[in-house]
């Protein structure tokens, strides 16, 4: 004879079994999802013009990843509004792993400096993985009669508004570093914005703009070719490939460091299994000997990080740079 308690036990047991089967089905589904990804080409949006630092590194990474994943990765350069245009393409994309964003730290910084609402750097995207980081170079065109950062500062102070900066885009690491140098050293140098590092550096080389602070992968070939003169780097220590170039910290801004770090994002709500699969492949890619050799040529330091670590890096940098932006009163409109 069954008691009410026996019936409750049976019902409870059935409910537990149903929950267990449901959980197992979800796990199997997620595993199958990850195993089936990718089964078609992936679009990687780079929100700047071809040929700049972000584009150079992004293409190297995409080439290695497509070999590992067995599917083409199609690069989509979508410049405009300091990376905002390309970022919005990814923000609005379906979170299925077939539209990714390759960008630098400016992806996080842009909303800090733009007067109108753009996007939320933390809520509107899924951090997949950091790729690495690189210092920036302070460089001038060959017509500027300054061989050191100290000489350049003296020239700029003696001739207010004569000398100008070129930036790869408003809200970028290039722009923020130029603003910080202006304020820290008391320079009155206008900042002229471009849609990427290639037009930025082209105009500096041509003498239309006096100077730029830009990531090493884009600047280094022009420095090595004698078309730009390096005055300083933005890292805490000197760069091994340019040991004679002092740091900004040595050249009048004690303790200064601002690096440009690169990474891959997906739209918000990118499934965890796809995020983790991509992150695992990124870790393999930055360890590939051929890619490491190319990174070394660019003075690019590769990094392996989990999605959680990349997310924390973004949060930490937003707090640090956010304070610097607020203290300097940097605000822009497109």
Tab-separated table of C-alpha atoms in Angstrom:
chain	number	residue	atom	x	y	z
A	1	UNK	CA	0.000	0.000	0.000
A	2	UNK	CA	1.397	3.404	-1.010
A	3	UNK	CA	1.411	6.193	1.544
A	4	UNK	CA	1.175	9.905	0.628
A	5	UNK	CA	4.865	10.124	1.479
A	6	UNK	CA	5.673	7.375	-1.053
A	7	UNK	CA	3.833	9.303	-3.777
A	8	UNK	CA	5.754	12.448	-2.920
A	9	UNK	CA	9.037	10.554	-3.168
A	10	UNK	CA	8.055	9.167	-6.572
A	11	UNK	CA	7.014	12.607	-7.840
A	12	UNK	CA	10.191	14.136	-6.491
A	13	UNK	CA	12.292	11.394	-8.111
A	14	UNK	CA	10.569	11.891	-11.467
A	15	UNK	CA	11.097	15.657	-11.283
A	16	UNK	CA	14.766	15.164	-10.436
A	17	UNK	CA	15.205	12.764	-13.361
A	18	UNK	CA	13.519	15.205	-15.752
A	19	UNK	CA	15.805	18.029	-14.592
A	20	UNK	CA	18.849	15.792	-14.930
A	21	UNK	CA	17.865	14.736	-18.465
A	22	UNK	CA	17.159	18.369	-19.402
A	23	UNK	CA	20.568	19.463	-18.077
A	24	UNK	CA	22.303	16.643	-19.938
A	25	UNK	CA	20.495	17.606	-23.142
A	26	UNK	CA	21.669	21.210	-22.781
A	27	UNK	CA	25.258	20.070	-22.268
A	28	UNK	CA	25.096	17.775	-25.286
A	29	UNK	CA	23.552	20.576	-27.350
A	30	UNK	CA	26.245	23.034	-26.307
A	31	UNK	CA	28.970	20.472	-27.091
A	32	UNK	CA	27.467	19.789	-30.506
A	33	UNK	CA	27.192	23.543	-31.116
A	34	UNK	CA	30.869	24.064	-30.311
A	35	UNK	CA	31.905	21.017	-32.356
A	36	UNK	CA	29.979	22.288	-35.393
A	37	UNK	CA	31.476	25.798	-35.221
A	38	UNK	CA	32.572	27.197	-37.569
A	39	UNK	CA	30.946	25.682	-40.639
A	40	UNK	CA	31.059	28.767	-42.875
A	41	UNK	CA	33.267	31.854	-43.401
A	42	UNK	CA	33.738	34.293	-40.512
A	43	UNK	CA	33.611	38.050	-41.026
A	44	UNK	CA	36.191	39.988	-39.017
A	45	UNK	CA	35.493	43.717	-38.861
A	46	UNK	CA	38.498	46.038	-38.508
A	47	UNK	CA	37.151	49.561	-37.914
A	48	UNK	CA	40.046	51.406	-39.573
A	49	UNK	CA	41.597	51.796	-43.008
A	50	UNK	CA	43.897	49.074	-44.428
A	51	UNK	CA	47.611	49.283	-43.699
A	52	UNK	CA	47.601	50.691	-40.162
A	53	UNK	CA	48.760	48.954	-36.998
A	54	UNK	CA	45.392	47.425	-36.112
A	55	UNK	CA	44.828	46.245	-39.677
A	56	UNK	CA	48.362	44.798	-39.916
A	57	UNK	CA	48.083	42.782	-36.704
A	58	UNK	CA	44.460	41.845	-37.375
A	59	UNK	CA	45.290	40.346	-40.757
A	60	UNK	CA	48.190	38.352	-39.310
A	61	UNK	CA	45.941	36.918	-36.600
A	62	UNK	CA	43.072	36.236	-39.019
A	63	UNK	CA	45.406	34.376	-41.386
A	64	UNK	CA	46.607	32.095	-38.587
A	65	UNK	CA	43.115	31.557	-37.165
A	66	UNK	CA	41.621	30.536	-40.497
A	67	UNK	CA	44.296	27.877	-40.876
A	68	UNK	CA	43.402	26.497	-37.463
A	69	UNK	CA	39.617	26.748	-37.848
A	70	UNK	CA	39.466	25.440	-41.411
A	71	UNK	CA	37.203	28.268	-42.586
A	72	UNK	CA	38.004	31.553	-44.370
A	73	UNK	CA	38.100	34.713	-42.264
A	74	UNK	CA	37.043	37.631	-44.424
A	75	UNK	CA	38.464	41.003	-43.363
A	76	UNK	CA	35.948	43.856	-43.519
A	77	UNK	CA	37.584	47.268	-43.120
A	78	UNK	CA	34.841	49.613	-41.903
A	79	UNK	CA	36.478	52.941	-40.986
A	80	UNK	CA	34.662	55.981	-39.712
A	81	UNK	CA	33.984	58.017	-36.561
A	82	UNK	CA	37.087	56.774	-34.728
A	83	UNK	CA	36.109	53.119	-34.982
A	84	UNK	CA	32.457	53.692	-34.052
A	85	UNK	CA	31.122	52.647	-37.466
A	86	UNK	CA	32.826	49.249	-37.441
A	87	UNK	CA	32.030	48.621	-33.782
A	88	UNK	CA	28.331	49.240	-34.434
A	89	UNK	CA	28.347	46.703	-37.294
A	90	UNK	CA	29.402	44.072	-34.776
A	91	UNK	CA	27.133	45.314	-31.979
A	92	UNK	CA	24.097	44.834	-34.264
A	93	UNK	CA	25.221	41.456	-35.651
A	94	UNK	CA	23.702	38.114	-34.688
A	95	UNK	CA	25.694	36.611	-31.770
A	96	UNK	CA	26.564	33.391	-33.579
A	97	UNK	CA	30.349	33.721	-33.869
A	98	UNK	CA	30.323	34.622	-37.566
A	99	UNK	CA	30.827	38.369	-37.059
A	100	UNK	CA	33.783	39.421	-34.911
A	101	UNK	CA	35.519	42.708	-34.142
A	102	UNK	CA	39.300	43.142	-34.151
A	103	UNK	CA	40.187	46.392	-32.442
A	104	UNK	CA	42.521	48.082	-29.984
A	105	UNK	CA	42.033	49.658	-26.579
A	106	UNK	CA	40.271	52.566	-28.294
A	107	UNK	CA	37.241	50.235	-28.464
A	108	UNK	CA	36.918	50.747	-24.706
A	109	UNK	CA	38.101	54.372	-24.598
A	110	UNK	CA	35.823	55.899	-27.247
A	111	UNK	CA	32.649	56.063	-25.091
A	112	UNK	CA	34.663	57.841	-22.386
A	113	UNK	CA	35.441	60.849	-24.560
A	114	UNK	CA	32.441	61.215	-26.875
A	115	UNK	CA	29.858	63.772	-25.768
A	116	UNK	CA	26.897	61.840	-27.188
A	117	UNK	CA	26.018	58.238	-26.325
A	118	UNK	CA	27.780	55.705	-28.535
A	119	UNK	CA	27.787	52.203	-27.045
A	120	UNK	CA	28.550	50.600	-23.709
A	121	UNK	CA	32.014	49.080	-24.028
A	122	UNK	CA	31.258	46.428	-21.413
A	123	UNK	CA	27.586	45.526	-21.944
A	124	UNK	CA	27.277	45.711	-25.740
A	125	UNK	CA	30.110	43.307	-26.650
A	126	UNK	CA	31.502	39.936	-25.581
A	127	UNK	CA	35.258	40.019	-24.842
A	128	UNK	CA	36.711	36.943	-26.567
A	129	UNK	CA	40.427	37.359	-25.953
A	130	UNK	CA	43.299	39.795	-25.794
A	131	UNK	CA	45.907	39.418	-28.548
A	132	UNK	CA	48.721	41.500	-27.081
A	133	UNK	CA	49.958	45.042	-26.730
A	134	UNK	CA	52.393	47.496	-28.240
A	135	UNK	CA	53.920	50.858	-27.257
A	136	UNK	CA	53.382	54.014	-29.284
A	137	UNK	CA	56.093	56.192	-30.832
A	138	UNK	CA	56.263	59.979	-30.721
A	139	UNK	CA	57.504	60.827	-34.225
A	140	UNK	CA	58.032	64.035	-36.204
A	141	UNK	CA	58.541	64.746	-39.878
A	142	UNK	CA	62.064	65.395	-41.091
A	143	UNK	CA	61.457	69.129	-41.565
A	144	UNK	CA	60.944	69.641	-37.815
A	145	UNK	CA	64.302	70.925	-36.449
A	146	UNK	CA	64.194	68.854	-33.260
A	147	UNK	CA	66.274	65.777	-32.552
A	148	UNK	CA	64.938	65.102	-29.032
A	149	UNK	CA	61.650	65.390	-27.171
A	150	UNK	CA	63.105	68.223	-25.081
A	151	UNK	CA	64.011	70.213	-28.217
A	152	UNK	CA	60.552	69.588	-29.686
A	153	UNK	CA	58.847	70.847	-26.514
A	154	UNK	CA	60.987	74.007	-26.584
A	155	UNK	CA	60.071	74.611	-30.242
A	156	UNK	CA	56.364	74.092	-29.630
A	157	UNK	CA	56.356	76.415	-26.612
A	158	UNK	CA	58.309	79.104	-28.472
A	159	UNK	CA	55.883	78.914	-31.413
A	160	UNK	CA	52.349	78.424	-30.044
A	161	UNK	CA	49.920	76.875	-32.555
A	162	UNK	CA	52.611	76.436	-35.199
A	163	UNK	CA	53.171	72.740	-34.644
A	164	UNK	CA	50.379	70.177	-34.924
A	165	UNK	CA	49.587	66.570	-34.036
A	166	UNK	CA	47.950	64.033	-36.348
A	167	UNK	CA	45.848	61.320	-34.725
A	168	UNK	CA	44.481	58.099	-36.201
A	169	UNK	CA	41.051	58.963	-34.783
A	170	UNK	CA	39.380	60.812	-31.934
A	171	UNK	CA	39.157	58.729	-28.787
A	172	UNK	CA	41.989	56.416	-29.868
A	173	UNK	CA	45.119	55.708	-27.827
A	174	UNK	CA	46.932	57.992	-30.293
A	175	UNK	CA	44.530	60.858	-29.544
A	176	UNK	CA	44.526	60.375	-25.764
A	177	UNK	CA	48.330	60.272	-25.574
A	178	UNK	CA	48.591	63.502	-27.612
A	179	UNK	CA	46.057	65.215	-25.356
A	180	UNK	CA	47.971	64.068	-22.264
A	181	UNK	CA	51.307	65.284	-23.665
A	182	UNK	CA	49.774	68.679	-24.520
A	183	UNK	CA	48.431	69.100	-20.992
A	184	UNK	CA	51.398	67.668	-19.096
A	185	UNK	CA	54.004	69.693	-20.997
A	186	UNK	CA	51.936	72.839	-21.580
A	187	UNK	CA	51.875	72.634	-25.382
A	188	UNK	CA	49.430	74.474	-27.631
A	189	UNK	CA	49.347	71.965	-30.481
A	190	UNK	CA	46.167	71.386	-32.475
A	191	UNK	CA	45.181	67.736	-32.971
A	192	UNK	CA	44.073	66.856	-36.511
A	193	UNK	CA	41.965	63.685	-36.787
A	194	UNK	CA	42.226	61.076	-39.570
A	195	UNK	CA	40.380	57.842	-40.348
A	196	UNK	CA	43.305	55.583	-39.526
A	197	UNK	CA	47.063	55.376	-39.112
A	198	UNK	CA	47.909	55.323	-42.831
A	199	UNK	CA	46.412	58.762	-43.697
A	200	UNK	CA	47.638	60.044	-40.316
A	201	UNK	CA	51.272	59.077	-40.936
A	202	UNK	CA	51.146	59.943	-44.649
A	203	UNK	CA	50.362	63.563	-43.780
A	204	UNK	CA	53.096	63.699	-41.141
A	205	UNK	CA	55.650	62.348	-43.640
A	206	UNK	CA	54.424	64.856	-46.216
A	207	UNK	CA	54.912	67.756	-43.808
A	208	UNK	CA	51.211	68.704	-43.663
A	209	UNK	CA	51.226	67.922	-39.929
A	210	UNK	CA	54.246	68.162	-37.625
A	211	UNK	CA	54.039	65.062	-35.460
A	212	UNK	CA	52.088	62.031	-34.341
A	213	UNK	CA	51.955	59.530	-31.502
A	214	UNK	CA	51.020	56.210	-33.058
A	215	UNK	CA	51.410	52.450	-32.349
A	216	UNK	CA	54.754	50.939	-33.339
A	217	UNK	CA	53.616	48.462	-36.029
A	218	UNK	CA	52.489	51.331	-38.253
A	219	UNK	CA	55.273	53.804	-37.441
A	220	UNK	CA	58.329	51.532	-37.232
A	221	UNK	CA	58.765	50.969	-41.026
A	222	UNK	CA	58.782	54.744	-41.644
A	223	UNK	CA	61.261	55.296	-38.804
A	224	UNK	CA	63.512	52.512	-40.078
A	225	UNK	CA	63.259	53.926	-43.604
A	226	UNK	CA	64.307	57.381	-42.417
A	227	UNK	CA	60.994	59.032	-43.322
A	228	UNK	CA	60.029	59.870	-39.716
A	229	UNK	CA	62.198	60.801	-36.728
A	230	UNK	CA	61.405	59.085	-33.410
A	231	UNK	CA	61.580	61.209	-30.249
A	232	UNK	CA	60.163	58.923	-27.558
A	233	UNK	CA	58.139	55.781	-26.826
A	234	UNK	CA	55.152	55.528	-24.480
A	235	UNK	CA	56.200	52.363	-22.627
A	236	UNK	CA	57.787	52.347	-19.162
A	237	UNK	CA	61.013	50.911	-20.556
A	238	UNK	CA	62.834	51.420	-23.843
A	239	UNK	CA	61.929	49.199	-26.774
A	240	UNK	CA	64.649	46.618	-27.620
A	241	UNK	CA	64.399	47.314	-31.353
A	242	UNK	CA	64.989	51.069	-30.744
A	243	UNK	CA	67.308	51.193	-27.724
A	244	UNK	CA	68.430	54.769	-28.410
A	245	UNK	CA	64.886	56.172	-28.272
A	246	UNK	CA	64.017	57.311	-24.716
A	247	UNK	CA	60.679	56.810	-23.002
A	248	UNK	CA	58.310	59.721	-22.415
A	249	UNK	CA	58.927	59.099	-18.731
A	250	UNK	CA	62.619	59.863	-19.314
A	251	UNK	CA	61.792	62.814	-21.578
A	252	UNK	CA	59.785	64.972	-19.187
A	253	UNK	CA	56.699	62.995	-18.108
A	254	UNK	CA	57.826	60.876	-15.109
A	255	UNK	CA	55.840	57.676	-14.615
A	256	UNK	CA	53.960	58.003	-17.906
A	257	UNK	CA	52.896	54.823	-19.688
A	258	UNK	CA	50.179	54.288	-22.260
A	259	UNK	CA	50.087	51.111	-24.332
A	260	UNK	CA	47.796	50.100	-27.147
A	261	UNK	CA	46.404	46.614	-26.531
A	262	UNK	CA	44.554	44.624	-29.173
A	263	UNK	CA	41.811	42.048	-28.891
A	264	UNK	CA	38.818	40.296	-30.412
A	265	UNK	CA	35.197	40.910	-29.440
A	266	UNK	CA	31.855	39.449	-30.483
A	267	UNK	CA	28.373	40.902	-30.106
A	268	UNK	CA	26.769	40.807	-26.664
A	269	UNK	CA	25.425	37.390	-25.620
A	270	UNK	CA	27.881	35.413	-27.740
A	271	UNK	CA	27.377	31.811	-26.480
A	272	UNK	CA	29.998	30.676	-23.970
A	273	UNK	CA	30.923	27.582	-25.982
A	274	UNK	CA	31.747	29.660	-29.075
A	275	UNK	CA	33.563	32.290	-26.986
A	276	UNK	CA	35.687	29.604	-25.338
A	277	UNK	CA	36.394	27.849	-28.643
A	278	UNK	CA	37.595	31.092	-30.209
A	279	UNK	CA	39.630	31.966	-27.124
A	280	UNK	CA	41.347	28.569	-27.247
A	281	UNK	CA	42.211	29.082	-30.919
A	282	UNK	CA	43.530	32.596	-30.205
A	283	UNK	CA	45.847	31.154	-27.543
A	284	UNK	CA	47.200	28.655	-30.091
A	285	UNK	CA	47.545	31.377	-32.736
A	286	UNK	CA	49.655	33.768	-30.645
A	287	UNK	CA	51.916	30.816	-29.802
A	288	UNK	CA	52.452	29.844	-33.465
A	289	UNK	CA	56.182	30.275	-34.295
A	290	UNK	CA	55.561	32.095	-37.588
A	291	UNK	CA	53.201	34.583	-35.945
A	292	UNK	CA	55.523	35.162	-32.986
A	293	UNK	CA	58.354	35.960	-35.390
A	294	UNK	CA	56.222	38.527	-37.221
A	295	UNK	CA	55.070	40.028	-33.922
A	296	UNK	CA	58.705	40.425	-32.852
A	297	UNK	CA	59.451	42.391	-36.036
A	298	UNK	CA	56.622	44.780	-35.095
A	299	UNK	CA	57.660	45.057	-31.404
A	300	UNK	CA	54.247	43.584	-30.628
A	301	UNK	CA	54.034	41.610	-27.366
A	302	UNK	CA	51.571	38.684	-27.636
A	303	UNK	CA	49.400	37.794	-24.638
A	304	UNK	CA	47.257	34.791	-23.776
A	305	UNK	CA	44.194	35.587	-21.679
A	306	UNK	CA	40.878	33.957	-20.852
A	307	UNK	CA	37.632	35.797	-21.693
A	308	UNK	CA	37.306	36.602	-17.978
A	309	UNK	CA	40.830	38.046	-17.835
A	310	UNK	CA	40.205	40.132	-20.947
A	311	UNK	CA	36.962	41.403	-19.424
A	312	UNK	CA	38.853	42.409	-16.258
A	313	UNK	CA	41.563	44.183	-18.278
A	314	UNK	CA	38.863	46.276	-19.963
A	315	UNK	CA	37.248	47.140	-16.610
A	316	UNK	CA	40.596	48.086	-15.047
A	317	UNK	CA	41.633	50.204	-18.026
A	318	UNK	CA	38.289	51.992	-18.133
A	319	UNK	CA	38.784	53.031	-14.510
A	320	UNK	CA	42.375	54.201	-15.074
A	321	UNK	CA	41.883	55.956	-18.405
A	322	UNK	CA	38.474	57.259	-17.346
A	323	UNK	CA	40.144	59.180	-14.521
A	324	UNK	CA	42.805	60.569	-16.868
A	325	UNK	CA	40.130	61.655	-19.367
A	326	UNK	CA	38.085	63.324	-16.625
A	327	UNK	CA	41.113	65.082	-15.108
A	328	UNK	CA	42.195	66.347	-18.533
A	329	UNK	CA	38.660	67.396	-19.513
A	330	UNK	CA	38.829	65.533	-22.844
A	331	UNK	CA	35.473	65.649	-24.668
A	332	UNK	CA	34.840	65.257	-28.407
A	333	UNK	CA	32.004	65.278	-30.953
A	334	UNK	CA	31.984	63.588	-34.309
